[in-house]
mmCIF file of C-alpha atoms in Angstrom:
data_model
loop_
_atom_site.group_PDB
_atom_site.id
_atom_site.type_symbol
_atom_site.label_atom_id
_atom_site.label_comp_id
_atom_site.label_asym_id
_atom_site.label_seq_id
_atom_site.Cartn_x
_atom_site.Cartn_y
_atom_site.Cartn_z
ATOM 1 C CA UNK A 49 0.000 0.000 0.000
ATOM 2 C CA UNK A 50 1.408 3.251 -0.751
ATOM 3 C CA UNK A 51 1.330 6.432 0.688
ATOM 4 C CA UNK A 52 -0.786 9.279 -0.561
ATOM 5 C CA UNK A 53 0.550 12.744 -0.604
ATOM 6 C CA UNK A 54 -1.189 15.818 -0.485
ATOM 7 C CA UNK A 55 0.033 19.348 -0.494
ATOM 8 C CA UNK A 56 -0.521 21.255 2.570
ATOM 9 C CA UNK A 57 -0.520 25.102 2.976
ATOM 10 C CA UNK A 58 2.121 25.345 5.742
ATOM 11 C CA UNK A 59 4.393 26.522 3.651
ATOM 12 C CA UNK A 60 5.084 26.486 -0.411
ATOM 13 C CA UNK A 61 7.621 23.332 -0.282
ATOM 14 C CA UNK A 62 5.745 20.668 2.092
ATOM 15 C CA UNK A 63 3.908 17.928 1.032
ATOM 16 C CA UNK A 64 2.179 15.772 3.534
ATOM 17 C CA UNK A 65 0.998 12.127 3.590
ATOM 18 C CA UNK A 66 -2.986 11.923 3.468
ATOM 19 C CA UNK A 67 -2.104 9.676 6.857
ATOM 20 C CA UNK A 68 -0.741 12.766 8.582
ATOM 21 C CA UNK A 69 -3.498 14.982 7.810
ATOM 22 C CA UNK A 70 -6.227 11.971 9.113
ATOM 23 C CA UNK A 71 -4.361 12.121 12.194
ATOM 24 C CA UNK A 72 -4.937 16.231 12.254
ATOM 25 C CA UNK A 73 -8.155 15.577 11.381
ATOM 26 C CA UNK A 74 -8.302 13.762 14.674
ATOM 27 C CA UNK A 75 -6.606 16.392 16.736
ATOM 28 C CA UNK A 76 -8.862 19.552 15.557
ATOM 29 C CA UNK A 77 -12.265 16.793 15.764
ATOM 30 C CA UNK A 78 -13.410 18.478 19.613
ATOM 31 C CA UNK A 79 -11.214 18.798 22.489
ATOM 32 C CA UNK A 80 -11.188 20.079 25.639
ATOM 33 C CA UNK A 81 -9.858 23.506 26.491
ATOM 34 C CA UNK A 82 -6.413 24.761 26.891
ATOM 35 C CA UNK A 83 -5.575 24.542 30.736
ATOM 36 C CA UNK A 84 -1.878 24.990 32.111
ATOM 37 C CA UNK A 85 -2.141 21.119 33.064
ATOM 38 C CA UNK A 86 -4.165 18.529 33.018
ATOM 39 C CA UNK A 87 -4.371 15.163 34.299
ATOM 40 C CA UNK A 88 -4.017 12.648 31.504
ATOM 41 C CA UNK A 89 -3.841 9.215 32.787
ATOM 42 C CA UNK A 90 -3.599 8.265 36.578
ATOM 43 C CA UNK A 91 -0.816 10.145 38.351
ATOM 44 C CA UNK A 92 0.301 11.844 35.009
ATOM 45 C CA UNK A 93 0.144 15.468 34.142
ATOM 46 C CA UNK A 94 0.869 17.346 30.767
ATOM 47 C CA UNK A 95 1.658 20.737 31.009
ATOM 48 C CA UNK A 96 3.528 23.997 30.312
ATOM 49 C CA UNK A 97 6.696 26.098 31.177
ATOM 50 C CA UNK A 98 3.810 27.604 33.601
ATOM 51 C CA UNK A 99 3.092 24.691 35.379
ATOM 52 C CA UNK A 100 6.296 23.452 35.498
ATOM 53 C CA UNK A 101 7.826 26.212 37.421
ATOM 54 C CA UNK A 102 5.228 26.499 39.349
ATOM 55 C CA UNK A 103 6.666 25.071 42.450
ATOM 56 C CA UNK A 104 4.172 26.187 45.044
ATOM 57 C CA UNK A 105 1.501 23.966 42.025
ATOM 58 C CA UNK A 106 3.632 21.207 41.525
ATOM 59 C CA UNK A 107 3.466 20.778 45.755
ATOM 60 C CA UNK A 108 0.071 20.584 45.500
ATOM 61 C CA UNK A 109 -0.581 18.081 42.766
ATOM 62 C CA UNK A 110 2.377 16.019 44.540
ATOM 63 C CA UNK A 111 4.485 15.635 41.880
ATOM 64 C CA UNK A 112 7.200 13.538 42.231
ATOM 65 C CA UNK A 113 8.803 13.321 38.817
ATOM 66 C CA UNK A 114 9.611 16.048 35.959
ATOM 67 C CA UNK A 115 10.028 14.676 32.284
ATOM 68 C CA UNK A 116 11.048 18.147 30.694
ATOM 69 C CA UNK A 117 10.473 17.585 26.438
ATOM 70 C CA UNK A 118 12.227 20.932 26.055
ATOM 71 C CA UNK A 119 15.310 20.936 27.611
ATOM 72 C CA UNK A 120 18.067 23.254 26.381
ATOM 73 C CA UNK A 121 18.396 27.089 25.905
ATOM 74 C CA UNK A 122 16.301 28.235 22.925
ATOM 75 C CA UNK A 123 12.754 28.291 22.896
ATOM 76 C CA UNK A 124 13.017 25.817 25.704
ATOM 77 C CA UNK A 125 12.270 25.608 29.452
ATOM 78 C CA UNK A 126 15.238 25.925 31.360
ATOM 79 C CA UNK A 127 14.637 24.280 34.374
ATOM 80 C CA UNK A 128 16.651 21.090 34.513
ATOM 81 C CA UNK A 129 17.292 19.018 37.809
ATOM 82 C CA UNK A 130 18.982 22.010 39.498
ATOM 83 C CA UNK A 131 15.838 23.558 39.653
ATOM 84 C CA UNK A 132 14.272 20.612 41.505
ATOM 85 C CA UNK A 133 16.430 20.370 44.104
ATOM 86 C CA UNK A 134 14.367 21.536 47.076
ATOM 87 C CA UNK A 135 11.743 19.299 45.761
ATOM 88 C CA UNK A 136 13.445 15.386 45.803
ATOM 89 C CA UNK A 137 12.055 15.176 42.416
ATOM 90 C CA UNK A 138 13.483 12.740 39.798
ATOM 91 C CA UNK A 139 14.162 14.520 36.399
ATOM 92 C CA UNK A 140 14.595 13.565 33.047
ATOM 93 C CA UNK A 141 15.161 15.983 30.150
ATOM 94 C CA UNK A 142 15.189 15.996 26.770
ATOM 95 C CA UNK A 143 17.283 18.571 24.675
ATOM 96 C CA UNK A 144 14.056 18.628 21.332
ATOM 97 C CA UNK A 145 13.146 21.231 19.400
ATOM 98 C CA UNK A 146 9.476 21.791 18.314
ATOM 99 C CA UNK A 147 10.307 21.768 15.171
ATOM 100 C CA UNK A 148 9.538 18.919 12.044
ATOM 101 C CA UNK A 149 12.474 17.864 10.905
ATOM 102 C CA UNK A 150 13.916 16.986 14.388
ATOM 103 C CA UNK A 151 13.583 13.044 14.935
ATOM 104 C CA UNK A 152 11.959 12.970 18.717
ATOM 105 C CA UNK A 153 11.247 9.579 17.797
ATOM 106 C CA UNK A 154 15.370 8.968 19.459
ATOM 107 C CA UNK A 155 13.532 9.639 22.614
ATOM 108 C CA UNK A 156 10.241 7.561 22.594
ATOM 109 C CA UNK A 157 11.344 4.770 24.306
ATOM 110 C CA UNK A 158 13.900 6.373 26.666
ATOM 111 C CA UNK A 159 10.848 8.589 27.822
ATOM 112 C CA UNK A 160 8.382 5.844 27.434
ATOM 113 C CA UNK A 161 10.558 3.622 30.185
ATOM 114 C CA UNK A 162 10.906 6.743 32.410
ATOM 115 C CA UNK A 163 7.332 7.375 32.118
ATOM 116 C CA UNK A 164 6.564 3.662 32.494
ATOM 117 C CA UNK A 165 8.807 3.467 35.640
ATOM 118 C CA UNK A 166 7.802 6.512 37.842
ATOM 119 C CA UNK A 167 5.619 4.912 40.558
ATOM 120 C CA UNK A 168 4.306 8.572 41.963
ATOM 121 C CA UNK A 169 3.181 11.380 40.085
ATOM 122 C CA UNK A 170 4.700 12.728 36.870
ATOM 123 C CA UNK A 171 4.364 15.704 34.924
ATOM 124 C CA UNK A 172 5.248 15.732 31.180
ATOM 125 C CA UNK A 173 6.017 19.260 29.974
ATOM 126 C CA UNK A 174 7.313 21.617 27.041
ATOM 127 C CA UNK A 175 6.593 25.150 26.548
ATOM 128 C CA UNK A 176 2.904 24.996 25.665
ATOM 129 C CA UNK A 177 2.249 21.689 26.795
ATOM 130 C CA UNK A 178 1.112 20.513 23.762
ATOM 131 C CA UNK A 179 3.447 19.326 21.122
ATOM 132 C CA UNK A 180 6.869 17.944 22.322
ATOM 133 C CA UNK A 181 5.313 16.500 25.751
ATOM 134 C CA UNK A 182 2.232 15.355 23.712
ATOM 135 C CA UNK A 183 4.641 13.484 21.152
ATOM 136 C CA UNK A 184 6.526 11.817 24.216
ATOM 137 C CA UNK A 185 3.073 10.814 25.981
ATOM 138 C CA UNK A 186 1.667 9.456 22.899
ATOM 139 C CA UNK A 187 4.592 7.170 21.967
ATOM 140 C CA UNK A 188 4.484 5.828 25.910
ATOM 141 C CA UNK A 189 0.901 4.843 26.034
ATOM 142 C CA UNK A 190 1.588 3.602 22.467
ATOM 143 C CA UNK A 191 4.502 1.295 23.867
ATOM 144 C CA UNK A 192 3.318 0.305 27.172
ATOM 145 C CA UNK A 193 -0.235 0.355 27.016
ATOM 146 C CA UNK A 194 -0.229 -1.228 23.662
ATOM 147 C CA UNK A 195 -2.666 1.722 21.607
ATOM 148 C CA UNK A 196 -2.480 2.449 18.688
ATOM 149 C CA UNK A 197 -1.915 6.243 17.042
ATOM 150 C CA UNK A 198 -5.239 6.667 16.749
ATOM 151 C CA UNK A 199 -6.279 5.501 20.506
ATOM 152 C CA UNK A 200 -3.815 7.430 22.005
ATOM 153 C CA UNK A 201 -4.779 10.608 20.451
ATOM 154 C CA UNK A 202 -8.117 10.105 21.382
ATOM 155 C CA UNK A 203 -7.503 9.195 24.399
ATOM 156 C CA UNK A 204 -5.585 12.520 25.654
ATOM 157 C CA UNK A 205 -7.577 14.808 23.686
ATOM 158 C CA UNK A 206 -10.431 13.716 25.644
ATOM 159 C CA UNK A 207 -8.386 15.168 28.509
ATOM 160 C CA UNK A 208 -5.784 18.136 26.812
ATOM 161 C CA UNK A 209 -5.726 20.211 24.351
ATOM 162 C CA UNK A 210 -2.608 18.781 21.823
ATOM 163 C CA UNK A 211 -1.669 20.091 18.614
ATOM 164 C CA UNK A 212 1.947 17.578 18.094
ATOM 165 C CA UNK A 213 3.455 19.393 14.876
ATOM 166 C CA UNK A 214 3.344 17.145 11.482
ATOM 167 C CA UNK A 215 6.863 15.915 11.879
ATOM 168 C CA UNK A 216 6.358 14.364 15.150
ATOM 169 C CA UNK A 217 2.963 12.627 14.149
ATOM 170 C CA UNK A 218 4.892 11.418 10.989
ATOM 171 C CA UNK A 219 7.314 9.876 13.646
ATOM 172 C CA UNK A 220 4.432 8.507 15.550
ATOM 173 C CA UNK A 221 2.552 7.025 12.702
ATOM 174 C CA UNK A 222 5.938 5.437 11.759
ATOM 175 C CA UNK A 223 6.260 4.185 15.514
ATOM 176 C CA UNK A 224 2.468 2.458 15.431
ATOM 177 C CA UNK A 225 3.324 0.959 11.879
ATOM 178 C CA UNK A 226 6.537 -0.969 13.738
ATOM 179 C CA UNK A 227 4.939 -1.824 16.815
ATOM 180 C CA UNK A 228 2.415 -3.527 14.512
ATOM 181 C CA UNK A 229 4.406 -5.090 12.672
ATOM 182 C CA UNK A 230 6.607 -6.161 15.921
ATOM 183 C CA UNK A 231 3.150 -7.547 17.759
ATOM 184 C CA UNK A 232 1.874 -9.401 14.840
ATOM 185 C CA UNK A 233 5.314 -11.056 14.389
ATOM 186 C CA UNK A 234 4.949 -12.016 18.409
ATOM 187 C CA UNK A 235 1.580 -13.437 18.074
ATOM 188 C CA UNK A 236 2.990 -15.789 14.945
#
């Protein structure tokens, strides 16, 4: 089966598979409204650059872990485990831009096994809380919960407003196509 391409007005030189643009589709199909953070599945929080320096906040939703999607110094939050340190909160970051040529997909299952092995309560976060953190929430409940794409989407969109850019759902598309294939070899 081959992948359809359509053109897509982001800008004059991108083309986009039709299965990106299904999975948009998805995304802009009802959602809730943009909050700071939200509780996505039990114990685990999405949110912003807000939220996450928001110590007083973080206290009070007893978070115990940080996975920071946009570590680093440019359009980035620039907390890092320093920041925690009056907290005894585990941190992991990840140095991604929010942009669609960078290949987040090097961190889905490095986040997905952090995510996976926090016991207390997490918060995922970028900047907006809705892209990078998204991307890295997806691709865990995609590897350890065994959804698919499409389930996961729907699943936190019932629950937070995402919009992950086209280059990271490419990468997650691509990620549900080889668990696939990976579970259907298992089951043979």
């Amino acid at each position: 089966m081959g992948i359809l391409w359509q053109a897509q007005s982001l800008d004059k030189h991108s083309l986009l598979p039709a299965a990106e643009i299904k999975l948009e589709k998805i995304l802009n199909r009802g959602s809730v409204v943009y909050t700071h953070v939200n509780e996505v599945w039990p114990k685990v929080y999405i949110g912003d650059e807000q939220t996450a320096k928001d110590k007083l906040l973080l206290r009070s939703l007893g978070i115990t872990h940080v996975l920071n999607a946009a570590e680093g110094t440019w359009n980035n939050v620039d907390t890092g485990s320093d920041y925690y340190n009056d907290m005894d909160i585990v941190y992991y970051g990840v140095e991604a831009e929010d942009i669609q040529t960078f290949d987040l997909s090097q961190y889905f299952f490095s986040a997905a096994k952090f995510i996976h092995e926090t016991l207390n309560k997490l918060l995922v976060h970028c900047v907006m809380g809705r892209s990078r953190s998204a991307t890295l929430f997806l691709a865990y409940l995609m590897i350890h919960e065994n959804m698919t794409v499409v389930d996961a989407i729907e699943h936190v969109k019932k629950r937070r407003r995402i919009i992950p850019n086209w280059g990271f759902l490419k990468q997650l598309r691509e990620l549900d196509q080889h668990l696939l294939e990976r579970r259907a070899s298992a089951e043979s």
